[in-house]
mmCIF file with all atom_site columns, C-alpha atoms in Angstrom:
data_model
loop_
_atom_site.group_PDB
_atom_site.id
_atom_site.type_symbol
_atom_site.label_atom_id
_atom_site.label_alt_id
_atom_site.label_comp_id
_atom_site.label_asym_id
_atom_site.label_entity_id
_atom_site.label_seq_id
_atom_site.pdbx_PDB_ins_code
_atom_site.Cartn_x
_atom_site.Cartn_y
_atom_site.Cartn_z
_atom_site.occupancy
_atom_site.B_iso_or_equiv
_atom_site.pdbx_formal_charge
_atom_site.auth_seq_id
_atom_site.auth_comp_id
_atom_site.auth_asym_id
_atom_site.auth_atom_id
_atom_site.pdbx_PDB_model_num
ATOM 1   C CA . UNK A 1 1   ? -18.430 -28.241 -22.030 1.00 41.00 ? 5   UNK A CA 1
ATOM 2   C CA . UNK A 1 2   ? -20.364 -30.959 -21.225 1.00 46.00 ? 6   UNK A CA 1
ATOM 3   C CA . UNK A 1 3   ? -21.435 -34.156 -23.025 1.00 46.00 ? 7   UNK A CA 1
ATOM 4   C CA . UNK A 1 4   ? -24.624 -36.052 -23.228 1.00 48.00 ? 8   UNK A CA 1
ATOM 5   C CA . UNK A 1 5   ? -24.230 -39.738 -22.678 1.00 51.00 ? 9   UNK A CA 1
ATOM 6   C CA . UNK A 1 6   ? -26.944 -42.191 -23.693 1.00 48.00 ? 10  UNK A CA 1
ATOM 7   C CA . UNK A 1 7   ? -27.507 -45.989 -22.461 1.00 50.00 ? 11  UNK A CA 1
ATOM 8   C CA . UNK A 1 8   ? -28.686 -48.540 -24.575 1.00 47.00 ? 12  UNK A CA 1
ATOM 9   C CA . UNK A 1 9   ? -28.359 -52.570 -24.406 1.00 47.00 ? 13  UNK A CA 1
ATOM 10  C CA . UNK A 1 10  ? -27.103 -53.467 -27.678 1.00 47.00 ? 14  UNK A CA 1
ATOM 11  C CA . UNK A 1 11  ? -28.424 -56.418 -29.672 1.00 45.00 ? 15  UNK A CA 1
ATOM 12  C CA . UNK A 1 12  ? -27.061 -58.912 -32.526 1.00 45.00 ? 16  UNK A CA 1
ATOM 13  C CA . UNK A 1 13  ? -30.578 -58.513 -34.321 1.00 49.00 ? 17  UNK A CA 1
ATOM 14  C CA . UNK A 1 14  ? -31.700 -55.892 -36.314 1.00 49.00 ? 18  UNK A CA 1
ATOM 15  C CA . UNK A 1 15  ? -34.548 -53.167 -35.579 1.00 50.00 ? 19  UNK A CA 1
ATOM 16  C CA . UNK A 1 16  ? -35.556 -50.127 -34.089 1.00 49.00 ? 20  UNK A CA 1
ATOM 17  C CA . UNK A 1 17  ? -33.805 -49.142 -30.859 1.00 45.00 ? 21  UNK A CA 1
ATOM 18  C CA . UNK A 1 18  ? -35.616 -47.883 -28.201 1.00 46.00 ? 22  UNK A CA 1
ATOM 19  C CA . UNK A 1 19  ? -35.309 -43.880 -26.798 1.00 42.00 ? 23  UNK A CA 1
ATOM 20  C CA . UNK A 1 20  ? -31.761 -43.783 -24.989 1.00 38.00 ? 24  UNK A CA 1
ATOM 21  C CA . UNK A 1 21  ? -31.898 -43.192 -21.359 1.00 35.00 ? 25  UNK A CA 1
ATOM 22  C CA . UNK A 1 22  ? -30.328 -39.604 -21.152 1.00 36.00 ? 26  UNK A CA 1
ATOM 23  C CA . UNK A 1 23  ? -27.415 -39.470 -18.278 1.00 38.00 ? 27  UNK A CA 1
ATOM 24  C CA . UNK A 1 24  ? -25.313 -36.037 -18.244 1.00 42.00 ? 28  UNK A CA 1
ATOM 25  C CA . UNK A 1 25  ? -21.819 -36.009 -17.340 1.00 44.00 ? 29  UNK A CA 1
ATOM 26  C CA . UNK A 1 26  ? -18.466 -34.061 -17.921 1.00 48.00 ? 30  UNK A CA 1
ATOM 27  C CA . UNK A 1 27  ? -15.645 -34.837 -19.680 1.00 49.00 ? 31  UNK A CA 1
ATOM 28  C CA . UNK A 1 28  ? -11.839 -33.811 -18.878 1.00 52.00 ? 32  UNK A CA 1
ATOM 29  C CA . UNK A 1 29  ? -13.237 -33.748 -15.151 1.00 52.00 ? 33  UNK A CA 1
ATOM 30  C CA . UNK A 1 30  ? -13.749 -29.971 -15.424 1.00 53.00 ? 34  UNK A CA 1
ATOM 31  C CA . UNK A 1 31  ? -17.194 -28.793 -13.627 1.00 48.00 ? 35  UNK A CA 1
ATOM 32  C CA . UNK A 1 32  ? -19.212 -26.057 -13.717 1.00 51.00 ? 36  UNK A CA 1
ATOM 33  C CA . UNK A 1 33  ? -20.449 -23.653 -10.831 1.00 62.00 ? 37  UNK A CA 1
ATOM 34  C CA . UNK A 1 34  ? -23.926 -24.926 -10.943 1.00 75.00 ? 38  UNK A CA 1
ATOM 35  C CA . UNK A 1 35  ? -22.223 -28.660 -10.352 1.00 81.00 ? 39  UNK A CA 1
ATOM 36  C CA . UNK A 1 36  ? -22.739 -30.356 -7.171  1.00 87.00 ? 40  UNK A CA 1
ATOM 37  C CA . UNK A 1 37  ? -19.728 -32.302 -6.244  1.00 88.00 ? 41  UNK A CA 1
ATOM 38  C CA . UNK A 1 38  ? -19.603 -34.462 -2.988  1.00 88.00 ? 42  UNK A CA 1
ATOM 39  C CA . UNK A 1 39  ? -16.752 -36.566 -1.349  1.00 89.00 ? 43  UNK A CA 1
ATOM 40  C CA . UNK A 1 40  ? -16.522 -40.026 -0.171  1.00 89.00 ? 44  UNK A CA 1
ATOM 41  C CA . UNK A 1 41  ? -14.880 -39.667 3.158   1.00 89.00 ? 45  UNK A CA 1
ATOM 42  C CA . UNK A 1 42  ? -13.960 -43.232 3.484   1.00 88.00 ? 46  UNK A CA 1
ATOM 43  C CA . UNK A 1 43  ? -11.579 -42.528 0.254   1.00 88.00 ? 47  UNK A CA 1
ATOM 44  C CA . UNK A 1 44  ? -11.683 -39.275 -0.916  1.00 88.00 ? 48  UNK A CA 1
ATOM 45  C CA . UNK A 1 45  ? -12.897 -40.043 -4.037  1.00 88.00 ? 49  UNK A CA 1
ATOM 46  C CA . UNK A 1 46  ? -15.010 -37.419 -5.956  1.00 90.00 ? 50  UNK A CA 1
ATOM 47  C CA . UNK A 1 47  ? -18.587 -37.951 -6.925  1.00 90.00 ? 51  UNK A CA 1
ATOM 48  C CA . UNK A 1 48  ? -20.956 -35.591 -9.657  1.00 90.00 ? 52  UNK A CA 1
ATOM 49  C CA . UNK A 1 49  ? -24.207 -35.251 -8.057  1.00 90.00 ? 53  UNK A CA 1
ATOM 50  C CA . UNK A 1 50  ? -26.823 -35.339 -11.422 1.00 85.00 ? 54  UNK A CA 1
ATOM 51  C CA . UNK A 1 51  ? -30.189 -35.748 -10.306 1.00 84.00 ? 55  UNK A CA 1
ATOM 52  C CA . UNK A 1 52  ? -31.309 -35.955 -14.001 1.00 80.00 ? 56  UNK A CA 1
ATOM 53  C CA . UNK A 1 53  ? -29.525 -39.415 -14.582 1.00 79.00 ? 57  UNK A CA 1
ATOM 54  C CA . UNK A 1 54  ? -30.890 -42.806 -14.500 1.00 83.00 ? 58  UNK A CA 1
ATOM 55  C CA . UNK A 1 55  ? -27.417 -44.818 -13.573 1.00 86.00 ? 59  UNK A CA 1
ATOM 56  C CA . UNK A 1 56  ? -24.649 -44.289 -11.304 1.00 90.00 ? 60  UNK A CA 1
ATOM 57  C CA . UNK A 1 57  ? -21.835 -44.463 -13.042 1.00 91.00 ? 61  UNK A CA 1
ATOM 58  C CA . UNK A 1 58  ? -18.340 -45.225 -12.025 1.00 90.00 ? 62  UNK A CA 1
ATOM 59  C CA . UNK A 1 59  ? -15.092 -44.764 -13.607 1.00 89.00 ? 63  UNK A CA 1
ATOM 60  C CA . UNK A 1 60  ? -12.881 -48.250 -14.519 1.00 85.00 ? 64  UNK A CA 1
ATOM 61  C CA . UNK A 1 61  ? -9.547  -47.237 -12.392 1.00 79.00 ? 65  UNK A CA 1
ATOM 62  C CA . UNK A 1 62  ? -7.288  -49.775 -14.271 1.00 75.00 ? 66  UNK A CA 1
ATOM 63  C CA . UNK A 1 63  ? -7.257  -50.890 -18.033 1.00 70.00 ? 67  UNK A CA 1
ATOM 64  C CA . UNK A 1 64  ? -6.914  -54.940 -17.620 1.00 66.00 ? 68  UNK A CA 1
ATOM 65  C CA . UNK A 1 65  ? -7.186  -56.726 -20.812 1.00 67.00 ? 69  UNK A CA 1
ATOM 66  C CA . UNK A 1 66  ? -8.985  -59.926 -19.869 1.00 70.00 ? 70  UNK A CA 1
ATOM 67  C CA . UNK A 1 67  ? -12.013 -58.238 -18.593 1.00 77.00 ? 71  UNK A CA 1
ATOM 68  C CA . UNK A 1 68  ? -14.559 -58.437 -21.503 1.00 81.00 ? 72  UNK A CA 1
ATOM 69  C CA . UNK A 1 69  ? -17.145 -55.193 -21.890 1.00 83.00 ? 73  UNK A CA 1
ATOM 70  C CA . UNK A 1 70  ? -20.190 -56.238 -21.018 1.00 85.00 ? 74  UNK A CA 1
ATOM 71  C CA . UNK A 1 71  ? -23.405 -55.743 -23.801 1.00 86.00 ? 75  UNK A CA 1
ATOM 72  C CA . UNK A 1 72  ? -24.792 -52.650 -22.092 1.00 85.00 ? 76  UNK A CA 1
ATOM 73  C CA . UNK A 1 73  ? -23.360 -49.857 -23.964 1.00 85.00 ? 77  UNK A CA 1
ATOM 74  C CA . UNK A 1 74  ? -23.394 -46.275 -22.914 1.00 82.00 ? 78  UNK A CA 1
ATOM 75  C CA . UNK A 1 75  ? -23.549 -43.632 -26.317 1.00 78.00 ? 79  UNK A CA 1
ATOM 76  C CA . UNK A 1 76  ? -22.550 -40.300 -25.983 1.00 69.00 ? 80  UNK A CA 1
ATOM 77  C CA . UNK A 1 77  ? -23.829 -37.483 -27.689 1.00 65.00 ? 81  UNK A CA 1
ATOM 78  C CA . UNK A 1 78  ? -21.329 -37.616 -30.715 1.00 78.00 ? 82  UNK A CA 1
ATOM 79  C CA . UNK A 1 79  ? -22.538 -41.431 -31.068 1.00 83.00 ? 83  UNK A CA 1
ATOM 80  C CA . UNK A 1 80  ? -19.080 -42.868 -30.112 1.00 84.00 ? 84  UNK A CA 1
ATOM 81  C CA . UNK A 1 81  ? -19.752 -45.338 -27.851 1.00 88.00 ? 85  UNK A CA 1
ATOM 82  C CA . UNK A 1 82  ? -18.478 -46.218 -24.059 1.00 85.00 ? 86  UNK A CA 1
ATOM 83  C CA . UNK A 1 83  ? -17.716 -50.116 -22.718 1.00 88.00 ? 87  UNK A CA 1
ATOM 84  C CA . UNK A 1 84  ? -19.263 -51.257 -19.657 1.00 90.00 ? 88  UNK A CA 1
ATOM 85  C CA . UNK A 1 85  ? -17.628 -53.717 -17.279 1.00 89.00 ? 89  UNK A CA 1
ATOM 86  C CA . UNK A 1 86  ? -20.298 -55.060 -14.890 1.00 87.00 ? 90  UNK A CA 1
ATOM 87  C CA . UNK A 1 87  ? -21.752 -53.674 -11.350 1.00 89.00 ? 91  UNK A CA 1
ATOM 88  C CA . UNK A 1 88  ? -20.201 -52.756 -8.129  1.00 90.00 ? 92  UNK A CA 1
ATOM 89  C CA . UNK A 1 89  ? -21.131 -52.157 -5.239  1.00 92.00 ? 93  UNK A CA 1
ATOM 90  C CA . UNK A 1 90  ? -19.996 -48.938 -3.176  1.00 92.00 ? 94  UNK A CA 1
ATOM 91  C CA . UNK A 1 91  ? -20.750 -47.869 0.542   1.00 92.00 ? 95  UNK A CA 1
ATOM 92  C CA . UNK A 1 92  ? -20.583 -43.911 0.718   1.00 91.00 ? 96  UNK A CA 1
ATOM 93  C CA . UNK A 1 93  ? -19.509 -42.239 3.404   1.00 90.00 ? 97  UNK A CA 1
ATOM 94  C CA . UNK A 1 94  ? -20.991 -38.572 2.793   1.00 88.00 ? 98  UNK A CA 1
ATOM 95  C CA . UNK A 1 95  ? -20.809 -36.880 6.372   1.00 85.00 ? 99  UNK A CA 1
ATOM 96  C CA . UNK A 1 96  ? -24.811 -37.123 6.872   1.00 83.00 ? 100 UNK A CA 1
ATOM 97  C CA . UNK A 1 97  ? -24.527 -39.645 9.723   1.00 81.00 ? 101 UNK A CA 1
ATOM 98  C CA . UNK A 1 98  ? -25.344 -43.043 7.970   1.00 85.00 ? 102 UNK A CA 1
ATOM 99  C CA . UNK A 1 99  ? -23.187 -44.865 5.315   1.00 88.00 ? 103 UNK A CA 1
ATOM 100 C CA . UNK A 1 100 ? -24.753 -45.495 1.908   1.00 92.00 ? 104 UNK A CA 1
ATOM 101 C CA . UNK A 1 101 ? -24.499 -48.336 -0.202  1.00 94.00 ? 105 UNK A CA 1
ATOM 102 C CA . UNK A 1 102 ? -24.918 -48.549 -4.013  1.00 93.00 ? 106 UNK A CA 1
ATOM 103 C CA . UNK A 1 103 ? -24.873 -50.103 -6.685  1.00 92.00 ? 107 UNK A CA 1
ATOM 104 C CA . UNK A 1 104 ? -22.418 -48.195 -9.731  1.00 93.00 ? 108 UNK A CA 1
ATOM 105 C CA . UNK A 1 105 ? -22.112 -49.488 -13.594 1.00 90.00 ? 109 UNK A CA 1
ATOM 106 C CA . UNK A 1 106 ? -18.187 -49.520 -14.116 1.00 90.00 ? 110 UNK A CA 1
ATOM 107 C CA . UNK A 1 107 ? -17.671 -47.366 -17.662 1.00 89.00 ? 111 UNK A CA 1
ATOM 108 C CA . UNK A 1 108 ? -15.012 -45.993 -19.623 1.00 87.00 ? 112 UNK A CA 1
ATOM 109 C CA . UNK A 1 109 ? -15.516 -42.864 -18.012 1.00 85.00 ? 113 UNK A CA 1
ATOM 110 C CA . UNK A 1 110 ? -13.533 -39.993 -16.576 1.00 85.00 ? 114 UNK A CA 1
ATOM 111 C CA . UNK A 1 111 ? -16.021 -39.000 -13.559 1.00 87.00 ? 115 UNK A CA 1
ATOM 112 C CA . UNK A 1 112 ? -17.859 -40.955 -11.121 1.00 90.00 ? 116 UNK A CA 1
ATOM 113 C CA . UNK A 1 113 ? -21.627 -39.856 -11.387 1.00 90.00 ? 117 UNK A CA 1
ATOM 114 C CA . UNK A 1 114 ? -24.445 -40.564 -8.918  1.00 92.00 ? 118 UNK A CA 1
ATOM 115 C CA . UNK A 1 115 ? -28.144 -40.692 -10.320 1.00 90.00 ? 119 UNK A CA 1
ATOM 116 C CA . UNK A 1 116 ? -31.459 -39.469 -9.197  1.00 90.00 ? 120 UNK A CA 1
ATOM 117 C CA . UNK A 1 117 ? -32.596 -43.364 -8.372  1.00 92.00 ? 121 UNK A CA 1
ATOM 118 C CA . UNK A 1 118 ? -29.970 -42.722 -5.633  1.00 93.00 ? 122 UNK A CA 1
ATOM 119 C CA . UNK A 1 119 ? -31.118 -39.649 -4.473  1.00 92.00 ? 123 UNK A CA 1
ATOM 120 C CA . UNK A 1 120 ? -34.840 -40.709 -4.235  1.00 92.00 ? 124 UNK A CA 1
ATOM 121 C CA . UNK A 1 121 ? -34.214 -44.557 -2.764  1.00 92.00 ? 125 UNK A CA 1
ATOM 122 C CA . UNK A 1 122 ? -32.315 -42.408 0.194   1.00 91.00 ? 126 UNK A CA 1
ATOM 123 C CA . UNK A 1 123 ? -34.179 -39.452 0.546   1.00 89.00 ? 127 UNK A CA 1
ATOM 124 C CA . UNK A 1 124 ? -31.470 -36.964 -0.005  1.00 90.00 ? 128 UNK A CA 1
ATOM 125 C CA . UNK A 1 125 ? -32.211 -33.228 -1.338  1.00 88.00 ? 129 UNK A CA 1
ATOM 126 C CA . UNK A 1 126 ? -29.726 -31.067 -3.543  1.00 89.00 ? 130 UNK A CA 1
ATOM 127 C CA . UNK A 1 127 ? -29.064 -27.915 -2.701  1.00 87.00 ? 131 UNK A CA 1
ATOM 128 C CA . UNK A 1 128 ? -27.164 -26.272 -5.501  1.00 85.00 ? 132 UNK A CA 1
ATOM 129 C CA . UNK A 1 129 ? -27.339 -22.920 -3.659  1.00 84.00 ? 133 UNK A CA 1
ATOM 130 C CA . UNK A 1 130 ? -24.848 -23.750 -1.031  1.00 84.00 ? 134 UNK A CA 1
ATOM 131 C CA . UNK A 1 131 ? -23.665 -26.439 -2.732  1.00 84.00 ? 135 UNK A CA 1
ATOM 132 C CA . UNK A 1 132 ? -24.552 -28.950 -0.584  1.00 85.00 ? 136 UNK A CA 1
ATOM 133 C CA . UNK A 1 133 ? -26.453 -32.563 -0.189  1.00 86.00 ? 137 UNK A CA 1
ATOM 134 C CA . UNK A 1 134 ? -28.973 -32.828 2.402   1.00 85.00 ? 138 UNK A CA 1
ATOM 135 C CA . UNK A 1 135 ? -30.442 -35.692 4.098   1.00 84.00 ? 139 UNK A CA 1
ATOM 136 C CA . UNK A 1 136 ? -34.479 -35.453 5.003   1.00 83.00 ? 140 UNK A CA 1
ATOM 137 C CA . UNK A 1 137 ? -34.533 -38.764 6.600   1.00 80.00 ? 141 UNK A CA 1
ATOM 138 C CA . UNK A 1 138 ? -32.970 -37.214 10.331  1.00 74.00 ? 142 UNK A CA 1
ATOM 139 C CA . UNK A 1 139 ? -33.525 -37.947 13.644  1.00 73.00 ? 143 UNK A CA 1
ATOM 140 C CA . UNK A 1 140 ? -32.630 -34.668 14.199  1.00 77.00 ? 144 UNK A CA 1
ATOM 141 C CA . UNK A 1 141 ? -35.846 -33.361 11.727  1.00 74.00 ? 145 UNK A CA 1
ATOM 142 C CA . UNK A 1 142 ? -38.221 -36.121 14.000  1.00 78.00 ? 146 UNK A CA 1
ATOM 143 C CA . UNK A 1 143 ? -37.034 -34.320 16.882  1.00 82.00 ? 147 UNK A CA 1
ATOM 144 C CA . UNK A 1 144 ? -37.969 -30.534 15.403  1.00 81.00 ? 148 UNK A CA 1
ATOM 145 C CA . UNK A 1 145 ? -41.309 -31.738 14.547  1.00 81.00 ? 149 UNK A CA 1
ATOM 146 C CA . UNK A 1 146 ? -42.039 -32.903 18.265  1.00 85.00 ? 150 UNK A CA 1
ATOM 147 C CA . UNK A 1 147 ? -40.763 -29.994 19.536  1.00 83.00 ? 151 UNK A CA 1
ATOM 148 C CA . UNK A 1 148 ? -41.340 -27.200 16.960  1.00 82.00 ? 152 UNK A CA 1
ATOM 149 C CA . UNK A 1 149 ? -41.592 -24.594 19.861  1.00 78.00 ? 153 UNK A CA 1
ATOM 150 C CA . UNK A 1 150 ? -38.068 -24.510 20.164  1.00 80.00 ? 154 UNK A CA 1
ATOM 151 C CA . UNK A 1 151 ? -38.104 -22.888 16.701  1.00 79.00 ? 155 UNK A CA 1
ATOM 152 C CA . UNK A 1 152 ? -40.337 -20.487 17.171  1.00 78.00 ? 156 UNK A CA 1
ATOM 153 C CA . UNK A 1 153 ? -39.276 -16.569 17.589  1.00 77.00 ? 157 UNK A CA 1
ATOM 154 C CA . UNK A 1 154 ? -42.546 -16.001 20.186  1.00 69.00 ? 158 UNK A CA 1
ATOM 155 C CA . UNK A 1 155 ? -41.063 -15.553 23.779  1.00 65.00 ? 159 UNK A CA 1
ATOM 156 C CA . UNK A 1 156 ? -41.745 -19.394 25.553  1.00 65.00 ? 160 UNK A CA 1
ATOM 157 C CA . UNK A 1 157 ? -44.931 -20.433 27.746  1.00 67.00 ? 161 UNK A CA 1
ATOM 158 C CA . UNK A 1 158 ? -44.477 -19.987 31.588  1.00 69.00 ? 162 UNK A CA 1
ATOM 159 C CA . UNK A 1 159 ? -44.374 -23.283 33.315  1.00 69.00 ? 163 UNK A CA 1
ATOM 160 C CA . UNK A 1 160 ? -48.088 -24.092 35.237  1.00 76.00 ? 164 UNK A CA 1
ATOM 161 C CA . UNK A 1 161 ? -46.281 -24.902 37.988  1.00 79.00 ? 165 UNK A CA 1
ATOM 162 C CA . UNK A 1 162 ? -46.082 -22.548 41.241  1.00 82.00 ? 166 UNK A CA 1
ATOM 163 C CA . UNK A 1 163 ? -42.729 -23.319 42.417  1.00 84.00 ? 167 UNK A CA 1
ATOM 164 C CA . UNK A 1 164 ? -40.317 -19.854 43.008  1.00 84.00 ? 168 UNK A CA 1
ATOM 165 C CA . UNK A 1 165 ? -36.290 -20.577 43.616  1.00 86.00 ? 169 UNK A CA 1
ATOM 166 C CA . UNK A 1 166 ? -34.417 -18.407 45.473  1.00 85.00 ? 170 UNK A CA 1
ATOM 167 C CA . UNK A 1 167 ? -30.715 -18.509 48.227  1.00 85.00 ? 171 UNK A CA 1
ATOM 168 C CA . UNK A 1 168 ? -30.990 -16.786 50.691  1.00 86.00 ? 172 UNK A CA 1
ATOM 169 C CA . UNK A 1 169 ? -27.674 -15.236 52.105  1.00 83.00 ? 173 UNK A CA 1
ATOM 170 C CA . UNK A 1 170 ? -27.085 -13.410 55.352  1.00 83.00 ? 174 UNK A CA 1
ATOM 171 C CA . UNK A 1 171 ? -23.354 -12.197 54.242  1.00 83.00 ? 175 UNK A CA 1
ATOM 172 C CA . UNK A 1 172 ? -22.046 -9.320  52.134  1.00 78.00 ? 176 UNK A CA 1
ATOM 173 C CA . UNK A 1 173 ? -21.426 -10.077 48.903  1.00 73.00 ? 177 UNK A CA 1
ATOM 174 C CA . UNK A 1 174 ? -18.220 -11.776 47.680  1.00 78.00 ? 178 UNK A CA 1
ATOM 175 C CA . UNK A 1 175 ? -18.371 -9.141  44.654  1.00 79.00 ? 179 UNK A CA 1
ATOM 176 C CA . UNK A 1 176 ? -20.191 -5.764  43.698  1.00 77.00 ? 180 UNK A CA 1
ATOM 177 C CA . UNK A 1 177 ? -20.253 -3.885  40.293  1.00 80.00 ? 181 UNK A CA 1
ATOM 178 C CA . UNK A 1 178 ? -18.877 -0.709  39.580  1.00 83.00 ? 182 UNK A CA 1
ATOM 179 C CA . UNK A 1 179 ? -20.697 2.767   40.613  1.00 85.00 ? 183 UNK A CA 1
ATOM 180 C CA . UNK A 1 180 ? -19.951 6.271   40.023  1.00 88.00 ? 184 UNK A CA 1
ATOM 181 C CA . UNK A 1 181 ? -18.693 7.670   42.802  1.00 89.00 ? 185 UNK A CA 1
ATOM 182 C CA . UNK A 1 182 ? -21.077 10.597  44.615  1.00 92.00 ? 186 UNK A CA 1
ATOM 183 C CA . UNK A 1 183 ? -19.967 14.168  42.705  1.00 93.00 ? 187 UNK A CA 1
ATOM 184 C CA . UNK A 1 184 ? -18.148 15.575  46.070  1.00 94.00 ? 188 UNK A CA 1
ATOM 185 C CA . UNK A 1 185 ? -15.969 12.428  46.223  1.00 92.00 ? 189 UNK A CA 1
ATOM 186 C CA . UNK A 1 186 ? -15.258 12.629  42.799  1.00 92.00 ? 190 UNK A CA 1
ATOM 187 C CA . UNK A 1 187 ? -14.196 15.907  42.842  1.00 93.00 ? 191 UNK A CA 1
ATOM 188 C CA . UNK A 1 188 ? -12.005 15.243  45.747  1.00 93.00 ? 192 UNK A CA 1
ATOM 189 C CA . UNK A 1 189 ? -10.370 12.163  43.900  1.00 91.00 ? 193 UNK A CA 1
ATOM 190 C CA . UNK A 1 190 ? -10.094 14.189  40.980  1.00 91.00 ? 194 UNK A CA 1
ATOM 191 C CA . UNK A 1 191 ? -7.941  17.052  42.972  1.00 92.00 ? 195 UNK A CA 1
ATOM 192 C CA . UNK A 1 192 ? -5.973  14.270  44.579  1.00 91.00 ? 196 UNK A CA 1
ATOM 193 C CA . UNK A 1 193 ? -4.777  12.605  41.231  1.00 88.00 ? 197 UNK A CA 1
ATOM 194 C CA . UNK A 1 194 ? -4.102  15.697  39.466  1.00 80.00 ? 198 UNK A CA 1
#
């Protein structure tokens, strides 16, 4: 089951708050089919992909007493609210051939979450379908667009050139593929085997 966490910066004077900032997460770590999950392969730390979120949220590894909460707050959807300890920065390592750094709110939290900010500021696409993240910003997608003929299923252009390569040999050859042999000789073969 999922649970709807809200962020709001809290205040010591009284009034109307403004509309939470909606971020979606999970909690006892358990995710759904329709979840997009990627791994840091500098650490092997797991990341929730939510491109509905607003902050990137990371979990605080170790409870130390003398670190103060911070006043950013994030609510969850029962109202019970979640300390914040600061920023940090993370560089990702997600297989796409680049490293990515980011910048993470450290929560009380049980799962690391990556927000849509992130996936826009780097160009990456999610493909829930095969359950993967994809990176649009590729050399590789430059190089397709120069040469989109290679793509194509229509046979290739002959070259305008008029140049013909051939060998030419004056020997047998050093190997021959397999005939049948003429009916009489088979026959004869046959007889001799049998």
């Amino acid at each position: 089951m999922s649970t709807t966490v809200y962020m709001v910066q809290e205040k010591s004077t009284a009034g109307k708050l403004k509309a939470p900032l909606n971020v979606e997460a999970i909690k006892d770590g358990r995710f759904k089919k329709n979840r997009l999950v990627i791994v840091n392969r500098s650490n092997g730390h797991k990341y929730l992909v939510d491109s509905s979120t607003n902050i990137s949220i990371l979990p605080r590894l170790k409870p130390q007493t003398w670190i103060k909460p911070t006043e950013v707050k994030l609510y969850a959807a029962n109202e019970t609210s979640i300390h914040t300890y600061g920023n940090e920065i993370v560089t990702l390592n997600l297989g796409l051939r680049r490293r990515f750094v980011w910048y993470f709110v450290v929560a009380d939290v049980s799962q690391t979450i990556i927000d849509a900010d992130f996936l826009q500021h780097y160009k990456l696409l999610v493909d829930i379908a095969y359950n993967t993240l994809l990176d649009s910003n590729s050399v590789y997608r430059d190089l397709l667009k120069e040469y989109i003929e290679i793509t194509m299923t229509a046979p290739r252009k002959e070259g305008i050139h008029q140049i013909q390569h051939h060998i030419t040999t004056r020997e047998t050859p050093m190997s021959e593929r397999a005939r049948r042999l003429p009916p009489a000789k088979y026959k004869a073969a046959k007889e001799a085997f049998d």
